[in-house]
Amino acid sequence: MSPANEAELSDAVAGASGALRVVGGGTRSIGAARAGEVLSLSELVGIEMYDPGALTLVAKAGTPLDDIEAALSAEGQMLAFEPTDMRALLGRDGASTIGGVVAANASGPRRLQAGACRDSLLGVRFVDGRGDVLKNGGRVMKNVTGYDLVKLMAGSYGTLGVMSEVALKVLPKLDGATVVVRDADALEVMTQAMMSPFEVSGAAAIPGEGVFLRLEGLEVSVQYRTEKLRALLGKLGEIEVISDPAQSAALWRRLRDVTDFADGTSAVWRVSMKPSDLMSGLMPALGGGLDVQYDWAGGLAWLRMGTGIDDAQIVEMHEAIQTGVTAHGGGHATLFKAPDAVLSRVIPFQPETPGVALLAKGLRAKFDPRAILNPGLMGAA
Ligand SMILES: Cc1cc2nc3c(=O)[nH]c(=O)nc-3n(C[C@H](O)[C@H](O)[C@H](O)COP(=O)(O)OP(=O)(O)OC[C@H]3O[C@@H](n4cnc5c(N)ncnc54)[C@H](O)[C@@H]3O)c2cc1C
């Protein structure tokens, strides 16, 4: 089914006799392929309203992300949360949609400064599991009515409702430079940089290659802050500066999209925890055998097992990582990529604590009482 407008979407959900699999561009869907009729948002396209002066954009959920970024770029603006492009990592070739971005709360390196996708979300319209059309939030920044429900939709992976329209806050596009610190303690460098007043908008690290710190804004300001960071961090490692904006942007796309892990990979996990718990607690406890890339000043890690690993080893590692996350302060470990045989045996998302599970169950019962929207995707059938 490919409804062409919100009324058709509502009819499709209301008339469904069984499970529905909600699909945007299919570029970020994770977990096992599930049963259910495909409900494609590919026909629900179009930017409904874009007001650069008011820094707001409203689009139908199936609108390609590329179209939105092109419209923003023409006005010198951007989505501040810099949504990732997971196609290379996951081996997909579709066109990412804005509904899918919101459903997955897809948030790139700037999250530590500008917030996640959900923080840019002003409002949504969606169809719940009964087929009822609900709207929440607004189309402008001053309207904060019902903000909480808006935030709930971001990251719900289509399990609470099928979004038909999203309203987003946008920001002016910025150029930047990157300070690279080599041969240094990554956690120490990232912590010092984030504690400094120099407005670092990206802090990532690749062990053996370096720590990457991004500075954005007016050229003169970037230059000033670059020199300040050099002086602050020079004692911790060898400093190199990438001052060409295009080169710096390419580096951050590589870090954002985790393209280093696109090939030669059996399994990839995405782990989000408090930086010290992740880098000083979980990682040493897991021992070797995993490649790692850090983002969000150490609050996000991408972990990879190389090729030549059998399925049982991946399942064992999945359990070890999720148990380790709980044991070292809590957080989320998601099996992002793995062979189908593994994905059909495990739940990719971090198990919820009993209290959170109870809340999630209550929400699902409220929004999707027939349990037909992406059932089982996040662990609750
Ligand atoms: C656990 C996890 C964490 C992720 N974290 C990040 C992150 O931190 N940063 C990042 O950049 N990217 C992240 N991603 C990937 C990315 O967020 C998105 O999935 C992507 O934006 C979706 O684009 P798409 O159109 O290809 O969606 P699809 O791959 O088609 O769908 C993605 C999910 O959204 C649902 N969905 C799609 N459209 C709608 C709609 N209109 N209404 C309701 N549900 C819908 C789908 O059913 C599916 O569950 C994450 C993905 C996963 C699985």
mmCIF file of C-alpha atoms in Angstrom, residues 11-372:
data_model
loop_
_atom_site.group_PDB
_atom_site.id
_atom_site.type_symbol
_atom_site.label_atom_id
_atom_site.label_comp_id
_atom_site.label_asym_id
_atom_site.label_seq_id
_atom_site.Cartn_x
_atom_site.Cartn_y
_atom_site.Cartn_z
ATOM 1 C CA ASP A 11 -8.082 4.388 5.647
ATOM 2 C CA ALA A 12 -5.191 1.996 5.042
ATOM 3 C CA VAL A 13 -4.423 1.670 8.751
ATOM 4 C CA ALA A 14 -8.069 1.529 9.848
ATOM 5 C CA GLY A 15 -8.806 -1.170 7.276
ATOM 6 C CA ALA A 16 -5.733 -3.290 7.980
ATOM 7 C CA SER A 17 -6.562 -6.802 9.061
ATOM 8 C CA GLY A 18 -3.073 -7.680 10.261
ATOM 9 C CA ALA A 19 0.470 -6.413 10.807
ATOM 10 C CA LEU A 20 1.772 -3.454 8.812
ATOM 11 C CA ARG A 21 5.409 -2.820 8.019
ATOM 12 C CA VAL A 22 5.956 0.940 7.810
ATOM 13 C CA VAL A 23 8.580 1.875 5.234
ATOM 14 C CA GLY A 24 10.005 5.297 4.391
ATOM 15 C CA GLY A 25 13.010 4.900 2.105
ATOM 16 C CA GLY A 26 14.070 1.610 3.675
ATOM 17 C CA THR A 27 17.549 3.063 4.157
ATOM 18 C CA ARG A 28 17.662 2.855 7.950
ATOM 19 C CA SER A 29 15.296 0.065 8.870
ATOM 20 C CA ILE A 30 16.997 -2.249 11.318
ATOM 21 C CA GLY A 31 16.260 -5.631 12.840
ATOM 22 C CA ALA A 32 14.924 -8.723 11.089
ATOM 23 C CA ALA A 33 12.643 -8.491 8.064
ATOM 24 C CA ARG A 34 9.199 -8.914 9.593
ATOM 25 C CA ALA A 35 5.930 -10.250 8.381
ATOM 26 C CA GLY A 36 3.185 -7.805 7.507
ATOM 27 C CA GLU A 37 1.919 -5.831 4.575
ATOM 28 C CA VAL A 38 4.254 -3.028 3.490
ATOM 29 C CA LEU A 39 2.819 0.421 4.162
ATOM 30 C CA SER A 40 4.992 2.674 2.034
ATOM 31 C CA LEU A 41 5.173 6.419 2.599
ATOM 32 C CA SER A 42 6.821 6.940 -0.794
ATOM 33 C CA GLU A 43 3.780 8.697 -2.312
ATOM 34 C CA LEU A 44 3.274 11.076 0.599
ATOM 35 C CA VAL A 45 5.758 13.682 -0.591
ATOM 36 C CA GLY A 46 6.187 17.425 -0.684
ATOM 37 C CA ILE A 47 7.449 20.382 1.281
ATOM 38 C CA GLU A 48 4.260 22.017 2.537
ATOM 39 C CA MET A 49 5.741 25.157 3.971
ATOM 40 C CA TYR A 50 9.240 26.584 4.252
ATOM 41 C CA ASP A 51 9.748 29.966 5.833
ATOM 42 C CA PRO A 52 13.492 30.719 5.987
ATOM 43 C CA GLY A 53 12.833 33.919 7.968
ATOM 44 C CA ALA A 54 10.991 31.984 10.666
ATOM 45 C CA LEU A 55 13.503 29.104 10.523
ATOM 46 C CA THR A 56 10.748 26.513 10.077
ATOM 47 C CA LEU A 57 9.937 23.841 7.528
ATOM 48 C CA VAL A 58 6.910 21.547 7.252
ATOM 49 C CA ALA A 59 7.019 18.478 5.002
ATOM 50 C CA LYS A 60 5.022 15.346 4.305
ATOM 51 C CA ALA A 61 6.642 12.319 5.912
ATOM 52 C CA GLY A 62 7.705 10.561 2.710
ATOM 53 C CA THR A 63 9.573 13.578 1.325
ATOM 54 C CA PRO A 64 13.127 12.575 0.395
ATOM 55 C CA LEU A 65 15.733 13.964 2.798
ATOM 56 C CA ASP A 66 17.752 15.045 -0.256
ATOM 57 C CA ASP A 67 14.893 17.344 -1.387
ATOM 58 C CA ILE A 68 14.708 18.929 2.048
ATOM 59 C CA GLU A 69 18.453 19.445 2.295
ATOM 60 C CA ALA A 70 18.520 20.958 -1.222
ATOM 61 C CA ALA A 71 15.730 23.422 -0.362
ATOM 62 C CA LEU A 72 17.486 24.426 2.859
ATOM 63 C CA SER A 73 20.875 24.709 1.194
ATOM 64 C CA ALA A 74 19.468 27.121 -1.416
ATOM 65 C CA GLU A 75 18.647 29.470 1.469
ATOM 66 C CA GLY A 76 21.939 28.880 3.299
ATOM 67 C CA GLN A 77 20.206 26.805 5.975
ATOM 68 C CA MET A 78 20.411 23.265 7.348
ATOM 69 C CA LEU A 79 18.961 20.682 9.710
ATOM 70 C CA ALA A 80 21.096 21.374 12.792
ATOM 71 C CA PHE A 81 21.011 17.733 13.909
ATOM 72 C CA GLU A 82 22.776 16.681 10.658
ATOM 73 C CA PRO A 83 20.929 13.387 9.982
ATOM 74 C CA THR A 84 23.170 10.473 9.124
ATOM 75 C CA ASP A 85 23.198 8.665 5.815
ATOM 76 C CA MET A 86 23.323 4.989 6.746
ATOM 77 C CA ARG A 87 23.098 3.617 3.209
ATOM 78 C CA ALA A 88 26.763 2.664 2.841
ATOM 79 C CA LEU A 89 26.960 1.111 6.301
ATOM 80 C CA LEU A 90 23.748 -0.889 5.916
ATOM 81 C CA GLY A 91 24.207 -1.637 2.206
ATOM 82 C CA ARG A 92 20.979 0.056 1.097
ATOM 83 C CA ASP A 93 20.341 2.119 -2.006
ATOM 84 C CA GLY A 94 16.940 3.745 -1.403
ATOM 85 C CA ALA A 95 16.203 7.409 -0.797
ATOM 86 C CA SER A 96 16.022 8.351 2.883
ATOM 87 C CA THR A 97 12.784 10.094 3.889
ATOM 88 C CA ILE A 98 12.202 12.783 6.510
ATOM 89 C CA GLY A 99 9.617 10.550 8.251
ATOM 90 C CA GLY A 100 12.206 7.809 8.583
ATOM 91 C CA VAL A 101 14.754 10.289 9.924
ATOM 92 C CA VAL A 102 12.291 11.375 12.626
ATOM 93 C CA ALA A 103 11.059 7.819 13.341
ATOM 94 C CA ALA A 104 14.658 6.796 14.044
ATOM 95 C CA ASN A 105 15.598 10.087 15.756
ATOM 96 C CA ALA A 106 18.593 10.117 13.437
ATOM 97 C CA SER A 107 21.114 12.543 14.895
ATOM 98 C CA GLY A 108 24.686 13.189 13.805
ATOM 99 C CA PRO A 109 27.828 14.599 15.453
ATOM 100 C CA ARG A 110 26.313 18.022 16.218
ATOM 101 C CA ARG A 111 23.941 16.375 18.685
ATOM 102 C CA LEU A 112 26.216 17.313 21.569
ATOM 103 C CA GLN A 113 25.794 21.001 20.777
ATOM 104 C CA ALA A 114 22.549 21.433 18.810
ATOM 105 C CA GLY A 115 20.559 18.498 20.200
ATOM 106 C CA ALA A 116 19.042 15.420 18.591
ATOM 107 C CA CYS A 117 16.473 15.236 15.801
ATOM 108 C CA ARG A 118 13.711 15.289 18.431
ATOM 109 C CA ASP A 119 14.974 18.636 19.703
ATOM 110 C CA SER A 120 14.423 20.168 16.245
ATOM 111 C CA LEU A 121 10.957 18.665 15.935
ATOM 112 C CA LEU A 122 8.241 21.281 16.380
ATOM 113 C CA GLY A 123 5.206 19.207 15.508
ATOM 114 C CA VAL A 124 3.905 16.048 13.881
ATOM 115 C CA ARG A 125 0.732 14.727 12.310
ATOM 116 C CA PHE A 126 0.330 10.978 12.473
ATOM 117 C CA VAL A 127 -2.114 8.131 12.107
ATOM 118 C CA ASP A 128 -2.399 5.868 15.151
ATOM 119 C CA GLY A 129 -3.038 2.121 15.097
ATOM 120 C CA ARG A 130 -6.820 2.643 14.916
ATOM 121 C CA GLY A 131 -6.523 4.855 11.854
ATOM 122 C CA ASP A 132 -7.255 8.065 13.748
ATOM 123 C CA VAL A 133 -5.383 11.179 12.624
ATOM 124 C CA LEU A 134 -3.664 12.972 15.499
ATOM 125 C CA LYS A 135 -1.657 16.168 15.494
ATOM 126 C CA ASN A 136 0.659 17.417 18.125
ATOM 127 C CA GLY A 137 2.925 20.429 18.611
ATOM 128 C CA GLY A 138 2.846 23.243 16.102
ATOM 129 C CA ARG A 139 4.343 24.611 12.934
ATOM 130 C CA VAL A 140 6.180 27.523 14.527
ATOM 131 C CA MET A 141 8.663 27.743 17.347
ATOM 132 C CA LYS A 142 6.545 29.734 19.788
ATOM 133 C CA ASN A 143 3.878 27.038 19.862
ATOM 134 C CA VAL A 144 4.953 24.444 22.417
ATOM 135 C CA THR A 145 1.560 22.838 22.947
ATOM 136 C CA GLY A 146 1.831 19.111 23.419
ATOM 137 C CA TYR A 147 5.560 19.053 22.885
ATOM 138 C CA ASP A 148 5.897 15.799 24.843
ATOM 139 C CA LEU A 149 3.992 13.661 22.361
ATOM 140 C CA VAL A 150 6.071 15.108 19.528
ATOM 141 C CA LYS A 151 9.194 13.967 21.336
ATOM 142 C CA LEU A 152 7.737 10.509 21.829
ATOM 143 C CA MET A 153 7.314 9.990 18.091
ATOM 144 C CA ALA A 154 11.009 10.706 17.451
ATOM 145 C CA GLY A 155 12.765 7.383 17.874
ATOM 146 C CA SER A 156 9.629 5.228 18.070
ATOM 147 C CA TYR A 157 10.488 3.465 14.777
ATOM 148 C CA GLY A 158 6.926 3.564 13.533
ATOM 149 C CA THR A 159 5.655 1.499 16.463
ATOM 150 C CA LEU A 160 3.327 4.174 17.916
ATOM 151 C CA GLY A 161 1.949 5.798 14.805
ATOM 152 C CA VAL A 162 2.623 6.423 11.126
ATOM 153 C CA MET A 163 3.729 9.996 10.655
ATOM 154 C CA SER A 164 2.138 11.870 7.776
ATOM 155 C CA GLU A 165 3.717 15.304 8.322
ATOM 156 C CA VAL A 166 6.568 16.749 10.352
ATOM 157 C CA ALA A 167 7.429 20.354 11.275
ATOM 158 C CA LEU A 168 11.074 21.118 11.960
ATOM 159 C CA LYS A 169 13.165 23.967 13.226
ATOM 160 C CA VAL A 170 16.068 24.816 10.889
ATOM 161 C CA LEU A 171 19.236 26.883 11.356
ATOM 162 C CA PRO A 172 21.723 28.839 9.233
ATOM 163 C CA LYS A 173 24.375 26.673 7.606
ATOM 164 C CA LEU A 174 27.876 27.016 9.054
ATOM 165 C CA ASP A 175 31.369 26.478 7.721
ATOM 166 C CA GLY A 176 33.957 24.923 9.926
ATOM 167 C CA ALA A 177 37.467 23.734 10.627
ATOM 168 C CA THR A 178 38.718 20.680 12.485
ATOM 169 C CA VAL A 179 41.426 20.404 15.098
ATOM 170 C CA VAL A 180 42.970 16.920 15.081
ATOM 171 C CA VAL A 181 44.846 15.733 18.152
ATOM 172 C CA ARG A 182 47.038 12.676 17.591
ATOM 173 C CA ASP A 183 48.606 10.219 20.052
ATOM 174 C CA ALA A 184 46.519 11.461 22.946
ATOM 175 C CA ASP A 185 44.064 10.100 25.525
ATOM 176 C CA ALA A 186 40.788 10.549 23.605
ATOM 177 C CA LEU A 187 38.487 10.888 26.612
ATOM 178 C CA GLU A 188 40.762 13.482 28.211
ATOM 179 C CA VAL A 189 41.011 15.515 24.980
ATOM 180 C CA MET A 190 37.267 15.427 24.289
ATOM 181 C CA THR A 191 36.370 16.259 27.893
ATOM 182 C CA GLN A 192 38.743 19.231 28.017
ATOM 183 C CA ALA A 193 37.487 20.489 24.655
ATOM 184 C CA MET A 194 33.835 20.232 25.705
ATOM 185 C CA MET A 195 34.526 21.954 29.026
ATOM 186 C CA SER A 196 36.269 24.842 27.250
ATOM 187 C CA PRO A 197 34.328 27.952 26.169
ATOM 188 C CA PHE A 198 35.272 27.444 22.485
ATOM 189 C CA GLU A 199 31.934 25.979 21.310
ATOM 190 C CA VAL A 200 33.075 22.670 19.879
ATOM 191 C CA SER A 201 30.303 21.329 17.608
ATOM 192 C CA GLY A 202 31.710 17.859 17.042
ATOM 193 C CA ALA A 203 34.026 15.663 19.131
ATOM 194 C CA ALA A 204 34.866 12.258 17.694
ATOM 195 C CA ALA A 205 37.771 9.814 17.848
ATOM 196 C CA ILE A 206 39.191 6.905 15.919
ATOM 197 C CA PRO A 207 41.741 4.963 17.999
ATOM 198 C CA GLY A 208 45.138 4.981 16.299
ATOM 199 C CA GLU A 209 44.141 7.869 14.014
ATOM 200 C CA GLY A 210 43.236 10.775 16.269
ATOM 201 C CA VAL A 211 40.683 12.869 18.093
ATOM 202 C CA PHE A 212 38.626 15.245 15.914
ATOM 203 C CA LEU A 213 37.202 18.516 17.226
ATOM 204 C CA ARG A 214 35.007 20.676 15.009
ATOM 205 C CA LEU A 215 34.634 24.461 15.273
ATOM 206 C CA GLU A 216 31.969 26.241 13.224
ATOM 207 C CA GLY A 217 30.866 29.817 12.616
ATOM 208 C CA LEU A 218 32.289 32.990 11.098
ATOM 209 C CA GLU A 219 35.778 32.493 9.681
ATOM 210 C CA VAL A 220 37.444 34.926 12.081
ATOM 211 C CA SER A 221 35.761 33.289 15.061
ATOM 212 C CA VAL A 222 36.745 29.799 13.890
ATOM 213 C CA GLN A 223 40.361 30.935 13.480
ATOM 214 C CA TYR A 224 40.424 32.473 16.949
ATOM 215 C CA ARG A 225 38.916 29.414 18.623
ATOM 216 C CA THR A 226 41.192 27.071 16.674
ATOM 217 C CA GLU A 227 44.260 28.803 18.087
ATOM 218 C CA LYS A 228 42.784 28.756 21.595
ATOM 219 C CA LEU A 229 42.126 25.017 21.328
ATOM 220 C CA ARG A 230 45.612 24.415 19.989
ATOM 221 C CA ALA A 231 47.067 26.165 23.039
ATOM 222 C CA LEU A 232 44.747 24.304 25.425
ATOM 223 C CA LEU A 233 45.309 20.813 24.032
ATOM 224 C CA GLY A 234 48.877 21.046 22.711
ATOM 225 C CA LYS A 235 50.250 19.450 25.858
ATOM 226 C CA LEU A 236 48.030 16.371 25.378
ATOM 227 C CA GLY A 237 49.106 15.365 21.869
ATOM 228 C CA GLU A 238 50.321 16.440 18.474
ATOM 229 C CA ILE A 239 47.983 18.987 16.847
ATOM 230 C CA GLU A 240 47.040 19.313 13.201
ATOM 231 C CA VAL A 241 44.421 21.731 11.847
ATOM 232 C CA ILE A 242 42.162 21.073 8.846
ATOM 233 C CA SER A 243 41.161 24.612 7.976
ATOM 234 C CA ASP A 244 39.698 24.027 4.498
ATOM 235 C CA PRO A 245 35.881 23.957 5.075
ATOM 236 C CA ALA A 246 35.251 21.399 2.287
ATOM 237 C CA GLN A 247 37.902 19.038 3.656
ATOM 238 C CA SER A 248 36.590 19.460 7.178
ATOM 239 C CA ALA A 249 32.992 18.807 6.029
ATOM 240 C CA ALA A 250 34.065 15.638 4.191
ATOM 241 C CA LEU A 251 35.766 14.353 7.333
ATOM 242 C CA TRP A 252 32.627 14.911 9.406
ATOM 243 C CA ARG A 253 30.461 13.150 6.795
ATOM 244 C CA ARG A 254 32.807 10.175 7.041
ATOM 245 C CA LEU A 255 32.553 10.177 10.839
ATOM 246 C CA ARG A 256 28.780 10.783 10.796
ATOM 247 C CA ASP A 257 28.001 7.980 8.331
ATOM 248 C CA VAL A 258 30.547 5.522 9.807
ATOM 249 C CA THR A 259 31.715 4.712 6.278
ATOM 250 C CA ASP A 260 34.938 3.158 7.606
ATOM 251 C CA PHE A 261 32.750 0.232 8.722
ATOM 252 C CA ALA A 262 30.840 -0.115 5.478
ATOM 253 C CA ASP A 263 32.967 -2.999 4.169
ATOM 254 C CA GLY A 264 34.679 -5.985 5.741
ATOM 255 C CA THR A 265 32.085 -6.148 8.481
ATOM 256 C CA SER A 266 30.081 -9.005 9.986
ATOM 257 C CA ALA A 267 28.281 -7.015 12.656
ATOM 258 C CA VAL A 268 27.985 -3.405 13.832
ATOM 259 C CA TRP A 269 26.600 -2.123 17.134
ATOM 260 C CA ARG A 270 25.656 1.415 18.068
ATOM 261 C CA VAL A 271 26.238 2.058 21.767
ATOM 262 C CA SER A 272 25.136 5.205 23.580
ATOM 263 C CA MET A 273 26.224 5.757 27.208
ATOM 264 C CA LYS A 274 27.770 8.343 29.499
ATOM 265 C CA PRO A 275 31.258 8.951 27.971
ATOM 266 C CA SER A 276 33.296 7.854 31.005
ATOM 267 C CA ASP A 277 31.129 4.719 31.478
ATOM 268 C CA LEU A 278 31.533 3.854 27.818
ATOM 269 C CA MET A 279 35.221 4.575 27.275
ATOM 270 C CA SER A 280 36.637 3.655 30.698
ATOM 271 C CA GLY A 281 34.054 1.049 31.781
ATOM 272 C CA LEU A 282 32.430 -0.912 28.954
ATOM 273 C CA MET A 283 35.245 -0.916 26.407
ATOM 274 C CA PRO A 284 37.995 -2.313 28.692
ATOM 275 C CA ALA A 285 35.495 -4.905 30.004
ATOM 276 C CA LEU A 286 34.757 -6.143 26.481
ATOM 277 C CA GLY A 287 38.458 -6.767 25.832
ATOM 278 C CA GLY A 288 39.747 -6.815 22.248
ATOM 279 C CA GLY A 289 38.199 -8.168 19.096
ATOM 280 C CA LEU A 290 36.153 -5.084 18.221
ATOM 281 C CA ASP A 291 36.970 -2.076 16.048
ATOM 282 C CA VAL A 292 35.607 1.150 17.485
ATOM 283 C CA GLN A 293 34.799 4.703 16.437
ATOM 284 C CA TYR A 294 33.601 7.320 18.956
ATOM 285 C CA ASP A 295 31.340 10.346 18.568
ATOM 286 C CA TRP A 296 29.405 12.735 20.830
ATOM 287 C CA ALA A 297 32.504 13.398 22.993
ATOM 288 C CA GLY A 298 32.589 9.707 23.885
ATOM 289 C CA GLY A 299 28.845 9.276 24.421
ATOM 290 C CA LEU A 300 28.386 7.236 21.244
ATOM 291 C CA ALA A 301 30.446 4.308 19.996
ATOM 292 C CA TRP A 302 30.161 2.336 16.796
ATOM 293 C CA LEU A 303 31.543 -1.165 17.353
ATOM 294 C CA ARG A 304 32.369 -3.621 14.613
ATOM 295 C CA MET A 305 33.313 -7.273 14.288
ATOM 296 C CA GLY A 306 35.229 -8.034 11.106
ATOM 297 C CA THR A 307 34.553 -10.781 8.602
ATOM 298 C CA GLY A 308 35.214 -14.454 9.303
ATOM 299 C CA ILE A 309 33.102 -14.389 12.477
ATOM 300 C CA ASP A 310 30.340 -16.975 12.746
ATOM 301 C CA ASP A 311 26.751 -16.221 13.718
ATOM 302 C CA ALA A 312 27.059 -17.779 17.183
ATOM 303 C CA GLN A 313 29.981 -15.451 17.985
ATOM 304 C CA ILE A 314 27.899 -12.435 16.981
ATOM 305 C CA VAL A 315 24.981 -13.521 19.186
ATOM 306 C CA GLU A 316 27.418 -14.078 22.071
ATOM 307 C CA MET A 317 28.961 -10.637 21.557
ATOM 308 C CA HIS A 318 25.488 -9.048 21.336
ATOM 309 C CA GLU A 319 24.626 -10.476 24.761
ATOM 310 C CA ALA A 320 28.008 -9.453 26.205
ATOM 311 C CA ILE A 321 27.649 -5.869 24.945
ATOM 312 C CA GLN A 322 24.074 -5.402 26.195
ATOM 313 C CA THR A 323 24.876 -6.982 29.576
ATOM 314 C CA GLY A 324 28.041 -4.855 29.785
ATOM 315 C CA VAL A 325 26.083 -1.664 29.104
ATOM 316 C CA THR A 326 23.751 -2.428 32.019
ATOM 317 C CA ALA A 327 26.660 -3.356 34.298
ATOM 318 C CA HIS A 328 28.605 -0.163 33.542
ATOM 319 C CA GLY A 329 26.040 2.503 34.264
ATOM 320 C CA GLY A 330 23.324 1.862 31.698
ATOM 321 C CA GLY A 331 22.579 3.093 28.189
ATOM 322 C CA HIS A 332 21.609 1.628 24.853
ATOM 323 C CA ALA A 333 23.359 -0.901 22.641
ATOM 324 C CA THR A 334 21.648 -1.639 19.334
ATOM 325 C CA LEU A 335 22.719 -4.352 16.938
ATOM 326 C CA PHE A 336 22.675 -2.131 13.875
ATOM 327 C CA LYS A 337 23.883 -4.538 11.231
ATOM 328 C CA ALA A 338 24.268 -8.335 11.176
ATOM 329 C CA PRO A 339 23.487 -11.309 8.938
ATOM 330 C CA ASP A 340 19.744 -12.042 8.624
ATOM 331 C CA ALA A 341 20.181 -15.352 10.481
ATOM 332 C CA VAL A 342 21.407 -13.414 13.518
ATOM 333 C CA LEU A 343 18.812 -10.651 13.283
ATOM 334 C CA SER A 344 15.997 -13.204 13.285
ATOM 335 C CA ARG A 345 17.324 -14.690 16.565
ATOM 336 C CA VAL A 346 17.866 -11.556 18.635
ATOM 337 C CA ILE A 347 16.123 -8.316 19.542
ATOM 338 C CA PRO A 348 18.480 -5.608 18.305
ATOM 339 C CA PHE A 349 17.454 -2.978 20.878
ATOM 340 C CA GLN A 350 18.710 -2.773 24.481
ATOM 341 C CA PRO A 351 16.282 -4.542 26.856
ATOM 342 C CA GLU A 352 14.235 -2.016 28.824
ATOM 343 C CA THR A 353 14.264 -1.815 32.610
ATOM 344 C CA PRO A 354 10.991 -3.112 34.157
ATOM 345 C CA GLY A 355 9.663 0.398 34.842
ATOM 346 C CA VAL A 356 10.375 1.649 31.323
ATOM 347 C CA ALA A 357 8.963 -1.545 29.817
ATOM 348 C CA LEU A 358 5.728 -0.995 31.725
ATOM 349 C CA LEU A 359 5.473 2.576 30.452
ATOM 350 C CA ALA A 360 6.225 1.481 26.875
ATOM 351 C CA LYS A 361 3.602 -1.269 27.087
ATOM 352 C CA GLY A 362 1.009 1.240 28.284
ATOM 353 C CA LEU A 363 1.856 3.648 25.459
ATOM 354 C CA ARG A 364 1.671 0.904 22.838
ATOM 355 C CA ALA A 365 -1.700 -0.249 24.175
ATOM 356 C CA LYS A 366 -2.959 3.316 23.930
ATOM 357 C CA PHE A 367 -1.615 4.186 20.474
ATOM 358 C CA ASP A 368 -1.745 0.819 18.771
ATOM 359 C CA PRO A 369 -4.238 -1.381 20.649
ATOM 360 C CA ARG A 370 -4.329 -4.000 17.865
ATOM 361 C CA ALA A 371 -0.479 -4.173 17.846
ATOM 362 C CA ILE A 372 -0.298 -3.861 14.062
#
